[in-house]
mmCIF file of C-alpha atoms and ligand atoms in Angstrom:
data_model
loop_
_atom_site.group_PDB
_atom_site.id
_atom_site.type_symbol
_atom_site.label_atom_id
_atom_site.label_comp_id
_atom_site.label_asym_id
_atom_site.label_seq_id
_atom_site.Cartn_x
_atom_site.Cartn_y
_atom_site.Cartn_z
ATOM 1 C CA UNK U 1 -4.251 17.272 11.549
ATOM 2 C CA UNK U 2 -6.913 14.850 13.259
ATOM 3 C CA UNK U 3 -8.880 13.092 11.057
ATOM 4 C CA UNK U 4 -11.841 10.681 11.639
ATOM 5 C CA UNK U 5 -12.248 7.151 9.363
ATOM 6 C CA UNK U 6 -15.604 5.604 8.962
ATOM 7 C CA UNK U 7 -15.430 2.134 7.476
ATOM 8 C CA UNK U 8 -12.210 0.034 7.211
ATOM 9 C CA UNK U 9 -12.842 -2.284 3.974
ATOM 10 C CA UNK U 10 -10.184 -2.736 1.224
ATOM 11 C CA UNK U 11 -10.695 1.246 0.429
ATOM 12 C CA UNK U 12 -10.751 2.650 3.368
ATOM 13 C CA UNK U 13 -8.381 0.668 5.229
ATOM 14 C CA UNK U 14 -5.930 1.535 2.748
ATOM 15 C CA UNK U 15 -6.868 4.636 2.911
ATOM 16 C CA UNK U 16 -6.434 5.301 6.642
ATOM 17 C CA UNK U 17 -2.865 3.709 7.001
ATOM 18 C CA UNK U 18 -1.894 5.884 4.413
ATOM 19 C CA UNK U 19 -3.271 8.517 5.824
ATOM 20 C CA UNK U 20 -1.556 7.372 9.742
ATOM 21 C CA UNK U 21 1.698 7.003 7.434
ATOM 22 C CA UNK U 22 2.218 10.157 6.267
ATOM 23 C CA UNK U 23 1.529 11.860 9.816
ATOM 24 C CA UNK U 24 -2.266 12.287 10.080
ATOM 25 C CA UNK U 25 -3.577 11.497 13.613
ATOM 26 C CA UNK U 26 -6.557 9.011 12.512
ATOM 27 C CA UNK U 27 -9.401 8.094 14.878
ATOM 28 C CA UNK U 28 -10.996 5.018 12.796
ATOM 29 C CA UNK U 29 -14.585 3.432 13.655
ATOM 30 C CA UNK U 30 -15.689 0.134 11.734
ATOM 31 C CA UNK U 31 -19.643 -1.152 11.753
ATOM 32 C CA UNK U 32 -17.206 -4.709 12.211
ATOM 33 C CA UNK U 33 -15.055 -2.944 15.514
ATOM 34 C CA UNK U 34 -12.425 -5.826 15.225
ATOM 35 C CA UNK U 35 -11.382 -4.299 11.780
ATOM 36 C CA UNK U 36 -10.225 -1.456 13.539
ATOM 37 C CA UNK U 37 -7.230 -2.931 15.508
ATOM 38 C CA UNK U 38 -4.753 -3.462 13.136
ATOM 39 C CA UNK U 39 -5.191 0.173 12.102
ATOM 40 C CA UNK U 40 -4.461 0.589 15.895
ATOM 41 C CA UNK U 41 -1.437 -0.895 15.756
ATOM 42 C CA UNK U 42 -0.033 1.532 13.347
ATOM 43 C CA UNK U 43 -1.257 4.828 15.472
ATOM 44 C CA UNK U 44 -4.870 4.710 15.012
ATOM 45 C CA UNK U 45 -7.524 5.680 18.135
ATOM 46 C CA UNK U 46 -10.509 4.039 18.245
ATOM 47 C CA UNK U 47 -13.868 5.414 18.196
ATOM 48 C CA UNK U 48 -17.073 3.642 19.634
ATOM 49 C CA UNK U 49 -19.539 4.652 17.269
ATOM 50 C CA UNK U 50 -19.778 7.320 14.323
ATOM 51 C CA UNK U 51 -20.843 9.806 16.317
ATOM 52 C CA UNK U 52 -17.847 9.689 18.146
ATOM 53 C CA UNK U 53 -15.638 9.857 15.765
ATOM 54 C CA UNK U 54 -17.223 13.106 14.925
ATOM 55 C CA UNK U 55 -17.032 14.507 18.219
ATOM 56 C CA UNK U 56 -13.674 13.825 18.621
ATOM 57 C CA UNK U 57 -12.814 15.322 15.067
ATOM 58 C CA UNK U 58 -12.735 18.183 12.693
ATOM 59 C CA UNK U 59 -13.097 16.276 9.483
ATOM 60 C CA UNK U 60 -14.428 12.828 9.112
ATOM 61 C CA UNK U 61 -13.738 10.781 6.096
ATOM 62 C CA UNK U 62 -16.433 8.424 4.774
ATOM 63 C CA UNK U 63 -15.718 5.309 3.021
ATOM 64 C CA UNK U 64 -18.947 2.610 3.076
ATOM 65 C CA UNK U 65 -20.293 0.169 0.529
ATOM 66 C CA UNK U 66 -23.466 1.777 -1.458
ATOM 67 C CA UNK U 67 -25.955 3.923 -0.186
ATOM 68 C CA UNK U 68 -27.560 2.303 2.611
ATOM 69 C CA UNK U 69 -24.560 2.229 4.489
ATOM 70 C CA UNK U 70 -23.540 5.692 3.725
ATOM 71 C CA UNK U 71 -27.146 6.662 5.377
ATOM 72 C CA UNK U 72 -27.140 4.534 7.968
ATOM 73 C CA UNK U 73 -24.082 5.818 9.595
ATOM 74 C CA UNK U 74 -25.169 9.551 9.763
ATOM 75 C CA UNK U 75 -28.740 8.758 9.979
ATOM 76 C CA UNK U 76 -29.234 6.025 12.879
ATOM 77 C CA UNK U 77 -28.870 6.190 16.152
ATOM 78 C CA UNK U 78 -25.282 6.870 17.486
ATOM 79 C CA UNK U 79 -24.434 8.477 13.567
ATOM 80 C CA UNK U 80 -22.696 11.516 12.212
ATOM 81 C CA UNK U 81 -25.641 13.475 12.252
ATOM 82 C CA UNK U 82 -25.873 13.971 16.131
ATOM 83 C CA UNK U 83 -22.228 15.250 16.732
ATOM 84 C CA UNK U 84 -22.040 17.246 13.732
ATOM 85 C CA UNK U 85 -22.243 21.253 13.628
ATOM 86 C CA UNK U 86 -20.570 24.467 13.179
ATOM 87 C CA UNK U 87 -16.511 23.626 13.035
ATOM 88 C CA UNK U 88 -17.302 20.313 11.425
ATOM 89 C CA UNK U 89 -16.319 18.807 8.118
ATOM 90 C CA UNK U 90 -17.711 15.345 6.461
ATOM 91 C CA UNK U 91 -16.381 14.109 3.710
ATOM 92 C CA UNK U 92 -18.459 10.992 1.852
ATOM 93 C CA UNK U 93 -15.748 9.206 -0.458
ATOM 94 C CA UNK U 94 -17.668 6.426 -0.978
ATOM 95 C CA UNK U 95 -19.812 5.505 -5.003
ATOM 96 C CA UNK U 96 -23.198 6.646 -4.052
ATOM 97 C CA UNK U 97 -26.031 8.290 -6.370
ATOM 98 C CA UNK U 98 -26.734 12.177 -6.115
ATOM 99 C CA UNK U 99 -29.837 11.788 -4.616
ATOM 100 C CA UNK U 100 -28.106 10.179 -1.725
ATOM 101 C CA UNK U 101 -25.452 12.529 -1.690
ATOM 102 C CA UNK U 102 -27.569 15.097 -1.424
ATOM 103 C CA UNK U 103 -29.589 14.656 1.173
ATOM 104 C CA UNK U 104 -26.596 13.701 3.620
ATOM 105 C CA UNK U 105 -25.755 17.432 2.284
ATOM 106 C CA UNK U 106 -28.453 18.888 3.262
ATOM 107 C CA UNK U 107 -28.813 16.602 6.435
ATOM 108 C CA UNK U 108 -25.301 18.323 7.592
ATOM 109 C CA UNK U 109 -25.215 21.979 6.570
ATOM 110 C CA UNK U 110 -28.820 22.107 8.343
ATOM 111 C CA UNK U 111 -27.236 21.700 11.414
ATOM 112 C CA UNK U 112 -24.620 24.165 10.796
ATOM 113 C CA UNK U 113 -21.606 21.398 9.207
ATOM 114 C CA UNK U 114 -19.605 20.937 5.505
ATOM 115 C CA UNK U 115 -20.540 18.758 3.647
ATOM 116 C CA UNK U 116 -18.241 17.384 0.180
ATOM 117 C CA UNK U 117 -18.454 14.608 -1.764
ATOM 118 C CA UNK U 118 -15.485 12.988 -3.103
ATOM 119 C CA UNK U 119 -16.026 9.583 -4.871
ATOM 120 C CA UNK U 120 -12.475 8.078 -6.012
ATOM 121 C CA UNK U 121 -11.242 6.709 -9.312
ATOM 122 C CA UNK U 122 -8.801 3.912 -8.372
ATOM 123 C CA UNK U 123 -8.791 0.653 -6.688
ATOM 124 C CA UNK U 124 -7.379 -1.210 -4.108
ATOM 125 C CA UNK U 125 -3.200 -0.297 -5.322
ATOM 126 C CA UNK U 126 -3.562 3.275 -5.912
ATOM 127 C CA UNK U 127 -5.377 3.538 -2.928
ATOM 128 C CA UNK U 128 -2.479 1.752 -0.600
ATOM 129 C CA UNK U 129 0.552 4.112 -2.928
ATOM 130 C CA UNK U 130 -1.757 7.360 -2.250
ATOM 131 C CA UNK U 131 -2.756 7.327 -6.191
ATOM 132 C CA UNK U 132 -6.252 7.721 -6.394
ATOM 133 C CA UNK U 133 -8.207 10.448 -8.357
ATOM 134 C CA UNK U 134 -10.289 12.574 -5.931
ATOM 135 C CA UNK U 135 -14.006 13.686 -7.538
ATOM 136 C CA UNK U 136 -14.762 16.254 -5.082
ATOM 137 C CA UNK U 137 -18.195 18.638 -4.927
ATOM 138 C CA UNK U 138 -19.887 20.546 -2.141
ATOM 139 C CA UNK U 139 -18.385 23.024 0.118
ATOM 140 C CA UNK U 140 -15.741 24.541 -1.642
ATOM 141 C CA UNK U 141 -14.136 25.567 2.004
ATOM 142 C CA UNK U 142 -13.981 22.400 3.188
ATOM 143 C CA UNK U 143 -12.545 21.093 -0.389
ATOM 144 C CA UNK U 144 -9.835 23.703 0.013
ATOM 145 C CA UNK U 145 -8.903 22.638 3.967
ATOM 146 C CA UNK U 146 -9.296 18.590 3.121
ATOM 147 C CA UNK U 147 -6.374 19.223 0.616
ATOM 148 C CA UNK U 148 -3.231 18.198 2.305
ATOM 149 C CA UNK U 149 -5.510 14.851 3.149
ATOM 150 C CA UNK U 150 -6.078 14.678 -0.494
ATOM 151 C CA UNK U 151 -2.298 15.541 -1.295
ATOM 152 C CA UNK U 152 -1.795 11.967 0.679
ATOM 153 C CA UNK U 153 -4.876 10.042 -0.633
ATOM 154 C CA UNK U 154 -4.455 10.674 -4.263
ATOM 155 C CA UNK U 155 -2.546 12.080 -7.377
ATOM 156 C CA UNK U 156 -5.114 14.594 -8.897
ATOM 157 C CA UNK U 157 -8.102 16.056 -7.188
ATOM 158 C CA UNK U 158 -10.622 17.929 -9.249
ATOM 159 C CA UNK U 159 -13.440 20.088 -7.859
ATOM 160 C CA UNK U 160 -16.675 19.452 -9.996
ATOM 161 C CA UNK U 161 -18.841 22.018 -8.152
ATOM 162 C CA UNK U 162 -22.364 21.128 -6.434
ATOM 163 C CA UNK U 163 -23.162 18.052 -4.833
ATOM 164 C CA UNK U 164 -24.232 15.309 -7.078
ATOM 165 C CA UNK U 165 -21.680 16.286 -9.788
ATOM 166 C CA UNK U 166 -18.710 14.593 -7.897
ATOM 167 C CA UNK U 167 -21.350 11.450 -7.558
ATOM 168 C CA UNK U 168 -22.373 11.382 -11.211
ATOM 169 C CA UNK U 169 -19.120 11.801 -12.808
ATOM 170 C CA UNK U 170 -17.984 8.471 -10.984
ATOM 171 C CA UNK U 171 -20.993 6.432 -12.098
ATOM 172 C CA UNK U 172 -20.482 7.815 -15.600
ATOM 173 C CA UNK U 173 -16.511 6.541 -15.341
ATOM 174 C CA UNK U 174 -17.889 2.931 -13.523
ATOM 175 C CA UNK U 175 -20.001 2.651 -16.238
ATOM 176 C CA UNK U 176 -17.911 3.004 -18.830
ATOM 177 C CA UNK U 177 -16.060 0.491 -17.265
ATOM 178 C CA UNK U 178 -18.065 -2.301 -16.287
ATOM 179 C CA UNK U 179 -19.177 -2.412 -19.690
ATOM 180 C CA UNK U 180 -15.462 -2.440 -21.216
ATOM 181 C CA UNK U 181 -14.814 -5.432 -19.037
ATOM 182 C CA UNK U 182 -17.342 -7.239 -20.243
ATOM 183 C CA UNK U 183 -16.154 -6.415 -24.145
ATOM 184 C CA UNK U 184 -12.882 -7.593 -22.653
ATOM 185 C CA UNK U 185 -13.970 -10.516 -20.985
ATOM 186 C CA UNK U 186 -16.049 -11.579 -24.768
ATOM 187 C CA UNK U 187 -12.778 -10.981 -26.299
ATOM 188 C CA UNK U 188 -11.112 -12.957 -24.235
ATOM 189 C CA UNK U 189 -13.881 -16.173 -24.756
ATOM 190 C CA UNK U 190 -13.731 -15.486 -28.334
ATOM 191 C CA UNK U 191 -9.929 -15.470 -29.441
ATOM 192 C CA UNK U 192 -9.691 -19.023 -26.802
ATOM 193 C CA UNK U 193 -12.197 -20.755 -28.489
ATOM 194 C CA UNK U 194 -11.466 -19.594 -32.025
ATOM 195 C CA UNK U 195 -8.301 -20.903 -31.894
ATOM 196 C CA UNK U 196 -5.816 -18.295 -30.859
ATOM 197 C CA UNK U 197 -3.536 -17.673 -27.798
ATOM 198 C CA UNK U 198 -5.739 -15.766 -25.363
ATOM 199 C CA UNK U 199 -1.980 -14.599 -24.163
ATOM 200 C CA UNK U 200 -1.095 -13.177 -27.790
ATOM 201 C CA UNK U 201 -3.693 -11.284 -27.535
ATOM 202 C CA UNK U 202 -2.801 -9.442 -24.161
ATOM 203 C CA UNK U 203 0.500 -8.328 -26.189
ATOM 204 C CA UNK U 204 -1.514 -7.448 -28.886
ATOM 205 C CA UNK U 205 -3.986 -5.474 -27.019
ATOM 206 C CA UNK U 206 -1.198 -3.846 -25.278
ATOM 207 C CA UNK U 207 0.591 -2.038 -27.544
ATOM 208 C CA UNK U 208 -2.386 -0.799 -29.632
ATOM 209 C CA UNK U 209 -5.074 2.029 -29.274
ATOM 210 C CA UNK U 210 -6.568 0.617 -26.202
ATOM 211 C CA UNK U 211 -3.784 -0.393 -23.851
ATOM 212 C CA UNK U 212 -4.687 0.459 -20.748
ATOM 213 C CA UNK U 213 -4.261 -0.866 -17.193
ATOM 214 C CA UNK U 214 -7.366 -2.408 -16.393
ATOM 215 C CA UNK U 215 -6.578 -5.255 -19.172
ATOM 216 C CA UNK U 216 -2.627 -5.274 -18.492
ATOM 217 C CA UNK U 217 -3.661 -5.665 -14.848
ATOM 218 C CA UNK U 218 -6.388 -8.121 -15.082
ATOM 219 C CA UNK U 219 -6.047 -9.901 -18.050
ATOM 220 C CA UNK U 220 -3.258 -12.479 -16.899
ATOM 221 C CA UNK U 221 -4.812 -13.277 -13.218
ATOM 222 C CA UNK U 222 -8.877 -13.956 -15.436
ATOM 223 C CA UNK U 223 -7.046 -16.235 -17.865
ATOM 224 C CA UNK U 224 -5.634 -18.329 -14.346
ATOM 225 C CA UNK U 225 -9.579 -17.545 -13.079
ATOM 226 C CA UNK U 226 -8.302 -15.605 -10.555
ATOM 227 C CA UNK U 227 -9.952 -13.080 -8.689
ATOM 228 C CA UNK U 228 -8.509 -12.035 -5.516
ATOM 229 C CA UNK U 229 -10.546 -8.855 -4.859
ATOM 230 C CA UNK U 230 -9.690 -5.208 -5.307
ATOM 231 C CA UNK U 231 -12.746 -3.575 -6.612
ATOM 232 C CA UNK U 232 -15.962 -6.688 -5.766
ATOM 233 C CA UNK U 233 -18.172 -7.464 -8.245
ATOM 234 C CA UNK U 234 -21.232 -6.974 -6.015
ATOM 235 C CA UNK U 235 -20.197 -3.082 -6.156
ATOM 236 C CA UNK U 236 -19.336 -2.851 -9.367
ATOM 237 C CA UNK U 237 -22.607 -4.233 -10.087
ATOM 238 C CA UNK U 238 -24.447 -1.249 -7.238
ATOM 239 C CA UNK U 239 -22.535 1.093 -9.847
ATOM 240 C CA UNK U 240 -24.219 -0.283 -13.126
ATOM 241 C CA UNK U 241 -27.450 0.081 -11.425
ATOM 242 C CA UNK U 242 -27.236 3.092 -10.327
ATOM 243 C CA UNK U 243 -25.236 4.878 -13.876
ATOM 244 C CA UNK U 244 -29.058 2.993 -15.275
ATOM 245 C CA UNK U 245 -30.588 5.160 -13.097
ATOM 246 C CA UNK U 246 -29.040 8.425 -14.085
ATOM 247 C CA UNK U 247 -29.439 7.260 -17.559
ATOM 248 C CA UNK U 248 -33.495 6.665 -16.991
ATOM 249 C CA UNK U 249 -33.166 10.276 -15.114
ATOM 250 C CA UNK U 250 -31.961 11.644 -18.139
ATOM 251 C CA UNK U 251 -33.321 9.441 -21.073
ATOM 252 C CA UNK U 252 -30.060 8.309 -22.026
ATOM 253 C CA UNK U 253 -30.351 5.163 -23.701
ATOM 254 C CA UNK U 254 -27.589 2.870 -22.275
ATOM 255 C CA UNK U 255 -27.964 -0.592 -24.030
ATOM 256 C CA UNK U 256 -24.086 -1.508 -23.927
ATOM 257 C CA UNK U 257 -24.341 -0.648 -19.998
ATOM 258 C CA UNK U 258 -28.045 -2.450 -19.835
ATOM 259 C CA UNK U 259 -26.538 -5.618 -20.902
ATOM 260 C CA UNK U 260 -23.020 -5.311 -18.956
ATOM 261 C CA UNK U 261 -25.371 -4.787 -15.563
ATOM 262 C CA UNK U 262 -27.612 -8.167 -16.558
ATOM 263 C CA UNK U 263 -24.029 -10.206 -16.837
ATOM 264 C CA UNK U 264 -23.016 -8.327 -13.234
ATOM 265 C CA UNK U 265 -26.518 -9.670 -11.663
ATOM 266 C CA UNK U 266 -26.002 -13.029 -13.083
ATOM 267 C CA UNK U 267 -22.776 -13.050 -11.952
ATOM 268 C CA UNK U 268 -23.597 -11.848 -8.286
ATOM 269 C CA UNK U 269 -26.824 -14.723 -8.449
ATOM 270 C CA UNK U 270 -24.085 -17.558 -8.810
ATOM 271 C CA UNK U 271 -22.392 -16.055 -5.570
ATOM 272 C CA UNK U 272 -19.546 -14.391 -7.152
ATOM 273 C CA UNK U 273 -20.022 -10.571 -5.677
ATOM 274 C CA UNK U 274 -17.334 -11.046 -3.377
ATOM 275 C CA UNK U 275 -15.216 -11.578 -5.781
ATOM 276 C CA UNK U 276 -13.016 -8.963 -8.152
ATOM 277 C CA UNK U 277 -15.518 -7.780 -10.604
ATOM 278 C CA UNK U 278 -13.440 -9.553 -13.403
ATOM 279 C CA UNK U 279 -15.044 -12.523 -12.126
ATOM 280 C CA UNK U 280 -17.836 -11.613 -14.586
ATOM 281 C CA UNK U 281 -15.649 -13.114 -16.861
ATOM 282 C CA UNK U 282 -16.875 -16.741 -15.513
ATOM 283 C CA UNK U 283 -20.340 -15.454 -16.930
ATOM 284 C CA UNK U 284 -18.861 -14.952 -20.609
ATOM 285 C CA UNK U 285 -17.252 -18.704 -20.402
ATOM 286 C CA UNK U 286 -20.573 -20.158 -19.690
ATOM 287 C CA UNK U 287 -21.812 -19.184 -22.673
ATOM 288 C CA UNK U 288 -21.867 -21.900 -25.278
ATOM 289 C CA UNK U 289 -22.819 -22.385 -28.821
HETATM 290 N N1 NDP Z 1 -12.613 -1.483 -4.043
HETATM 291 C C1 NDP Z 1 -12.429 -0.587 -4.997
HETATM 292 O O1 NDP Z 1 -11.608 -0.790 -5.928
HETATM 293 C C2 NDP Z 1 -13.165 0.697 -5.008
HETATM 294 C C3 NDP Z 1 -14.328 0.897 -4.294
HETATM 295 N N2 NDP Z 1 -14.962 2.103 -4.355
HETATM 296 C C4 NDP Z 1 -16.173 2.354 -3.590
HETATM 297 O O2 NDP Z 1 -15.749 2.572 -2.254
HETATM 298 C C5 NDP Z 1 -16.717 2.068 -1.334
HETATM 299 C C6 NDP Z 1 -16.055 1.031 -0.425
HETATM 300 O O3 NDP Z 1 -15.550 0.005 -1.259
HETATM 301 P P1 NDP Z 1 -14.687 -1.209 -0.653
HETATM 302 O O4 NDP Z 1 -13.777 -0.724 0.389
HETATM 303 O O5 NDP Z 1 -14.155 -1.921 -1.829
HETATM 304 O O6 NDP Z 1 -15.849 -2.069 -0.015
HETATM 305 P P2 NDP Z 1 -15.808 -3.207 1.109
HETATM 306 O O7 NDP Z 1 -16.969 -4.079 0.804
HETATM 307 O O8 NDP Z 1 -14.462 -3.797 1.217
HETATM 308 O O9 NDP Z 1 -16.092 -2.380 2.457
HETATM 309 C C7 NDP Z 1 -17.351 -1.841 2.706
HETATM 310 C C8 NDP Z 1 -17.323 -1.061 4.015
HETATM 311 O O10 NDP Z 1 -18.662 -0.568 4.266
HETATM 312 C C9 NDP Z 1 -19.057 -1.017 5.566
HETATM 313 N N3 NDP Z 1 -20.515 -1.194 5.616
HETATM 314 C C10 NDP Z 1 -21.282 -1.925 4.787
HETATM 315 N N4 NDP Z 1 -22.595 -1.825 5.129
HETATM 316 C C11 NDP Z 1 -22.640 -1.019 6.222
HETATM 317 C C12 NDP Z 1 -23.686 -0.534 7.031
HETATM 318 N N5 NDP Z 1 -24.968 -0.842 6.804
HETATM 319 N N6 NDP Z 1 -23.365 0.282 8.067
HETATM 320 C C13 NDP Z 1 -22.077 0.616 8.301
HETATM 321 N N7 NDP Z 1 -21.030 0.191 7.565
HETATM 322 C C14 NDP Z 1 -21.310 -0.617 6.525
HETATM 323 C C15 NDP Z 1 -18.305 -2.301 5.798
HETATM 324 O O11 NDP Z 1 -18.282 -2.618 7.182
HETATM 325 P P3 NDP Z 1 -18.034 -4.136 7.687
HETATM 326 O O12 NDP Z 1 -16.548 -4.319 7.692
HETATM 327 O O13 NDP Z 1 -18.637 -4.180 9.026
HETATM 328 O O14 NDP Z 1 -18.739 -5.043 6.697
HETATM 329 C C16 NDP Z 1 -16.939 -1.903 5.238
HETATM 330 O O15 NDP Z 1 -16.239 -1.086 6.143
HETATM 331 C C17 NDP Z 1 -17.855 1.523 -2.201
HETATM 332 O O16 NDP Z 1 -18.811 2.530 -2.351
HETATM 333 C C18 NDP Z 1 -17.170 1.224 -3.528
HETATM 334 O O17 NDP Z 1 -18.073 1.257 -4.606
HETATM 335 C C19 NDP Z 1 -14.458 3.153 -5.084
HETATM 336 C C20 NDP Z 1 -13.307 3.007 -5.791
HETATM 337 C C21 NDP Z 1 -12.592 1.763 -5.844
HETATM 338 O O1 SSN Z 2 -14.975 2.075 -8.141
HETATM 339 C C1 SSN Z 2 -14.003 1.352 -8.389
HETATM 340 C C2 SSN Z 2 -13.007 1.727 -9.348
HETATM 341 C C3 SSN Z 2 -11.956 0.707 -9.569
HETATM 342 C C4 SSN Z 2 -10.884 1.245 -10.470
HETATM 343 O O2 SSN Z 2 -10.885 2.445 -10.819
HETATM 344 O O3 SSN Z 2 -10.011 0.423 -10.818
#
């Protein structure tokens, strides 16, 4: 099966050699071209431009940084929209909100293409081992054919029905949490400085009714104040904004999620967005008596 790749950053770069792994013929494009050759070197064909890519392809994958990027590349000049048609699947796995979903949806299907959604659960590891957690919606069709790509990409998929629901259902799981890493991080600050072993209480934390990966993970690499990037700050951060959003949509009141997204922007205004969002934890340690 020929599949197209737009954007090569830590997700989808991972993605696409996984995908050129397990036998996929990939045809990659980058907005950076360079980023493309060492997919290259491992099978990959290059294409010039989006619109290439879709010419050249059945399905195209999508995997950009927030929503401007995910326009930009079917709406400009040389982008998905002018090769797309009958015959032709897109697939947008990158966090956006449902109103930008949407009208890429309704961008493609009016000149005759599928259109799904599929926002990921997973980072920069399960995406490399083929583990993510696929949060498809749209075109049911093009859900069912995009499977044996999804067999590779990830271990679950779920179909959440119209466009929109694959987008909001990953902004409800980012915001979740962004906010828990920032309870996390305050944890952290608070057993240090009252006196415990910041350590004891990974073990602790560990074995009790909230174990769960993100603070086995992290935990030990934010106590060294490291944060070699998986998931960056700067989009965790796009995610908090955008979960406000739906919440403001909605009238959800979200003051756990408010506060988490104003120690994200402070974070990001200090230059830290490139960084792993744990890096928010250099926020909490600021904070003094
Ligand atoms: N990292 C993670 O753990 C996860 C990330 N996500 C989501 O996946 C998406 C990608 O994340 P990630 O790979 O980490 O991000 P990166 O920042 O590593 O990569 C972003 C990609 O988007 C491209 N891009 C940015 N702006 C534009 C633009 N205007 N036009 C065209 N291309 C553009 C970049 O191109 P260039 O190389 O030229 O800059 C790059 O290919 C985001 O929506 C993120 O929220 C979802 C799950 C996990
Ligand atoms: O969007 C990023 C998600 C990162 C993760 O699930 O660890």
């Amino acid at each position: 099966m020929e599949v197209g790749f737009l954007g090569l950053g830590i997700m989808g770069k991972a993605m696409s050699m996984n995908l050129l792994k397990n036998g996929f013929k990939v045809t990659v494009w980058n907005r950076t071209l360079s980023k493309c050759n060492e997919l290259v070197e491992f099978g990959a064909s290059i294409g010039e431009t989006p619109a290439q890519v879709v010419k050249k392809c059945k399905l195209t994958i999508a995997m950009l940084s927030d929503p401007a990027a995910a326009l930009s590349v079917v709406f400009d000049k040389d982008g998905v929209l002018e090769q797309t048609g009958s015959g032709k699947g897109y697939i947008d796995m990158s966090t956006v909100d449902p109103e930008t979903s949407s009208k890429i949806c309704q961008a493609i299907t009016s000149k005759g293409g599928a259109f799904l959604e599929a926002p990921v659960s997973g980072s920069k590891q399960p995406a490399e081992t083929g583990q993510l957690v696929i949060l498809a919606a749209g075109d049911k069709g093009l859900y069912e054919e995009s499977i044996p790509a999804f067999d590779v990409l990830g271990k679950k998929s779920f179909f959440l029905g119209q466009v929109g629901n694959g987008a909001k259902m990953k902004l409800v799981i980012n915001m979740i949490m962004g906010s828990v890493m920032n309870a996390f991080s305050e944890g952290l600050v608070l057993s240090e400085r009252s006196g415990l072993n910041p350590h004891d209480l990974l073990d602790v934390l560990d074995l009790g009714a909230i174990a769960n990966p993100m603070f086995k993970g992290k935990g030990p690499a934010m106590l060294k104040s490291n944060y070699s990037p998986a998931f960056p700050l700067k989009h965790q951060q796009k995610d908090m904004r955008l979960a406000l959003a739906l919440g403001d949509e909605n009238a959800v009141s979200m003051p756990v999620a408010a506060a988490a997204n104003e120690s994200f922007k402070k974070a990001r205004s200090m230059g830290l967005g490139d960084l792993d969002f744990s890096a928010v934890h250099e926020i909490l340690k600021m904070t003094k008596d």
